[in-house]
C-alpha cells in the first residue's frame, strides 16, 4: 500500500509554544490529506481536510487559527499547533487517499504540552 | 443516527478461534468499505477493503459486504494473540470517510 510518513513521532513542549508536524506521502502524490486527532481510548476525530494549493477545510469546532494547516506541495502537508496548551495534548494522525480511494495513515505524532 | 456503528466490545476469543467483527452503516449511498487495525498507541493500519457485495479473502482475513442489509463484517480465522487490537470499520461516501468507534479484540493464548 501507499506510504505516508509523519514527523515527529512524539514531541514535548512547554505551554504557549508552537509545534509543527509534517506529513509526507512518499510514493504518490496527494492532492488531499486529512488530519485527525485521537484522545486516549477515544475514536478518531477528523480535524481538517488539507487541500494542495488552497485553504484547508476545518471541521466544526476546530479553531483554524490555532491549528494551522499548510499543503504547499503534492507530497507535504503540515499542521502547526499554535500557542499549545495542555488540553491540546493528543495523538495527531495524518492520512492520504490512495489510488483505490482507501485512506493510508501516517505513524502519528504524540504531543504532550507541559 | 451514526454513519457507522460498531459494537465497542471488548470481544475475547481463544487463540485459534474465529473472531467475527461487525459493522453497520446508515447511508445506502456508501460506496466503499474498509477495515483498519489499530494497536494501542499506534495509528490505524489498513487491512481490508471491499467494494462489492460478497466475500473478499486475504490470508486469514475475510471481509463480507451486504449492501441490502447495510452491514460489513470482518472474520479473522486462526486468531493469534498478535491480532489483539482495536478494529475500525470505515465507510467512504461522496469522498468523505466515516469511521466507527472501533471494536476491541483480545485473543487469549
XYZ file of C-alpha atoms in Angstrom:
223
model
C 0.000 0.000 0.000
C 0.877 3.644 -0.158
C 3.292 5.068 2.366
C 2.545 8.109 4.464
C 5.256 9.333 6.777
C 4.761 11.649 9.724
C 7.316 13.522 11.779
C 7.991 13.899 14.638
C 6.549 10.767 16.198
C 6.455 12.407 19.595
C 7.076 15.889 20.933
C 7.017 17.506 24.336
C 6.722 21.260 24.560
C 6.033 23.994 27.044
C 2.673 25.675 27.241
C 2.451 28.651 24.897
C 4.883 27.373 22.305
C 4.067 26.243 18.772
C 4.663 22.807 17.348
C 4.840 21.804 13.691
C 4.010 18.299 12.484
C 4.893 17.178 8.972
C 3.059 14.637 6.872
C 4.540 13.315 3.645
C 3.231 10.950 1.006
C 6.359 9.059 -0.009
C 5.407 7.155 -3.119
C 2.422 9.003 -4.519
C 1.043 12.496 -4.912
C -1.722 13.516 -2.556
C -3.840 16.481 -3.506
C -5.820 15.940 -0.353
C -4.633 14.945 3.084
C -6.607 14.620 6.281
C -5.656 15.470 9.853
C -7.146 13.538 12.733
C -6.836 13.794 16.488
C -7.346 10.952 18.896
C -7.588 11.208 22.668
C -6.846 8.120 24.791
C -9.404 5.363 24.378
C -11.495 7.507 22.060
C -12.241 7.289 18.371
C -10.595 9.203 15.557
C -11.796 12.762 15.166
C -11.365 14.469 11.821
C -9.945 17.930 12.358
C -9.478 19.224 8.849
C -9.029 18.384 5.211
C -5.853 19.742 3.711
C -6.019 20.696 0.039
C -2.884 21.262 -2.027
C -2.617 24.863 -3.104
C -5.704 26.072 -1.311
C -7.086 26.644 2.159
C -7.831 23.761 4.440
C -11.387 22.857 5.315
C -11.914 22.621 9.073
C -14.472 20.552 10.895
C -16.952 22.258 13.151
C -15.435 23.190 16.468
C -11.812 23.127 15.284
C -10.112 26.524 15.538
C -8.428 27.316 12.251
C -6.245 29.994 13.850
C -4.951 27.536 16.395
C -4.385 24.589 14.096
C -2.654 25.998 11.035
C -2.519 23.712 8.034
C -0.326 24.242 5.030
C -0.332 21.972 1.975
C 2.226 23.616 -0.252
C 3.135 20.603 -2.369
C 1.593 17.363 -3.566
C 3.627 15.365 -1.082
C 3.728 17.523 2.041
C 1.144 18.850 4.472
C 1.986 20.442 7.800
C -0.060 21.011 10.914
C 1.095 23.699 13.321
C -0.407 23.787 16.774
C -0.005 27.399 17.825
C 0.252 28.524 21.436
C -0.189 24.967 22.610
C -1.828 24.272 25.954
C -2.078 21.068 27.989
C -5.567 20.384 26.632
C -4.011 20.152 23.151
C -2.042 17.103 24.249
C -3.216 14.312 21.995
C -2.282 11.892 19.241
C -2.323 13.653 15.880
C -2.536 11.482 12.771
C -2.443 12.466 9.133
C -3.721 10.423 6.238
C -3.831 10.497 2.466
C -6.035 8.814 -0.064
C -4.552 6.053 -2.198
C -5.297 5.252 -5.810
C -8.248 2.988 -4.987
C -9.754 5.562 -2.662
C -8.570 3.983 0.563
C -7.010 6.037 3.347
C -3.461 5.426 4.443
C -2.336 6.821 7.767
C 0.960 8.205 8.948
C 2.578 6.844 12.071
C 1.034 9.562 14.215
C 2.563 12.273 16.382
C 2.051 12.227 20.117
C 2.030 15.745 21.502
C 2.466 16.427 25.198
C 2.154 20.009 26.356
C 3.539 20.706 29.801
C -28.104 8.009 13.801
C -24.391 7.492 13.415
C -22.990 6.925 9.951
C -21.081 3.847 11.080
C -21.819 1.726 14.119
C -19.741 -0.955 15.714
C -20.023 -2.881 18.942
C -17.255 -1.483 21.105
C -16.644 -4.841 22.760
C -14.418 -5.965 24.249
C -14.540 -9.152 22.249
C -12.462 -12.019 23.568
C -11.698 -15.175 21.649
C -9.309 -18.024 22.377
C -6.249 -18.474 20.236
C -7.035 -20.411 17.069
C -10.711 -19.472 17.038
C -12.554 -17.323 14.515
C -13.109 -13.711 15.525
C -16.158 -12.059 13.969
C -16.414 -8.288 13.878
C -19.489 -6.489 12.640
C -20.315 -3.026 11.395
C -23.451 -1.353 10.092
C -23.776 1.860 8.144
C -26.686 4.188 7.725
C -26.428 5.617 4.217
C -27.197 3.419 1.218
C -25.121 5.752 -0.907
C -21.947 4.468 0.732
C -19.598 3.213 -1.910
C -16.570 1.570 -0.407
C -15.778 -0.081 2.864
C -12.635 -0.649 4.846
C -11.314 -2.370 7.919
C -8.428 -0.910 9.870
C -6.478 -2.395 12.733
C -5.151 -0.096 15.430
C -2.752 -1.303 18.068
C -2.668 0.625 21.320
C -0.640 3.806 20.896
C -0.271 3.333 17.148
C -2.035 4.743 14.109
C -4.613 2.742 12.118
C -3.380 0.277 9.519
C -5.482 -0.731 6.536
C -6.072 -4.476 6.468
C -9.027 -4.963 4.109
C -11.036 -3.043 1.570
C -14.230 -4.215 -0.092
C -16.265 -2.544 -2.780
C -18.939 -5.028 -3.926
C -21.343 -7.455 -2.318
C -19.989 -10.773 -1.185
C -16.803 -12.023 0.401
C -13.230 -10.970 -0.073
C -10.463 -13.084 1.379
C -6.879 -12.123 2.156
C -4.917 -14.645 4.149
C -6.619 -15.183 7.480
C -8.947 -12.231 6.926
C -12.292 -12.278 5.144
C -14.389 -9.181 4.649
C -18.077 -9.589 3.907
C -20.339 -6.905 2.474
C -24.120 -6.960 2.278
C -25.381 -3.701 0.826
C -29.038 -4.685 1.103
C -28.674 -5.094 4.852
C -26.078 -2.328 5.127
C -23.559 -4.309 7.051
C -19.905 -5.157 6.721
C -18.117 -7.821 8.689
C -14.577 -8.990 9.202
C -13.690 -12.571 10.022
C -10.287 -13.444 11.387
C -9.519 -17.141 11.176
C -6.990 -18.902 13.393
C -6.841 -15.865 15.661
C -3.451 -15.097 17.154
C -2.531 -13.054 20.229
C -0.920 -10.585 17.828
C -4.408 -9.897 16.422
C -5.354 -8.261 19.726
C -6.141 -4.683 18.757
C -8.985 -2.309 18.048
C -10.616 -2.818 14.665
C -12.119 0.202 12.945
C -14.763 -0.018 10.274
C -14.745 2.822 7.753
C -17.124 3.805 5.003
C -16.485 6.104 2.072
C -19.456 8.110 0.827
C -19.219 11.053 -1.538
C -15.475 11.240 -0.925
C -15.983 11.541 2.822
C -14.693 8.927 5.214
C -16.748 7.907 8.215
C -15.252 5.771 10.968
C -16.880 3.623 13.578
C -15.708 3.855 17.156
C -13.931 0.517 16.878
C -14.229 -2.933 18.391
C -11.605 -4.041 20.862
C -10.466 -7.611 20.256
C -8.452 -9.697 22.688
C -7.118 -13.082 21.629
C -6.413 -15.198 24.670
C -3.413 -17.552 24.405
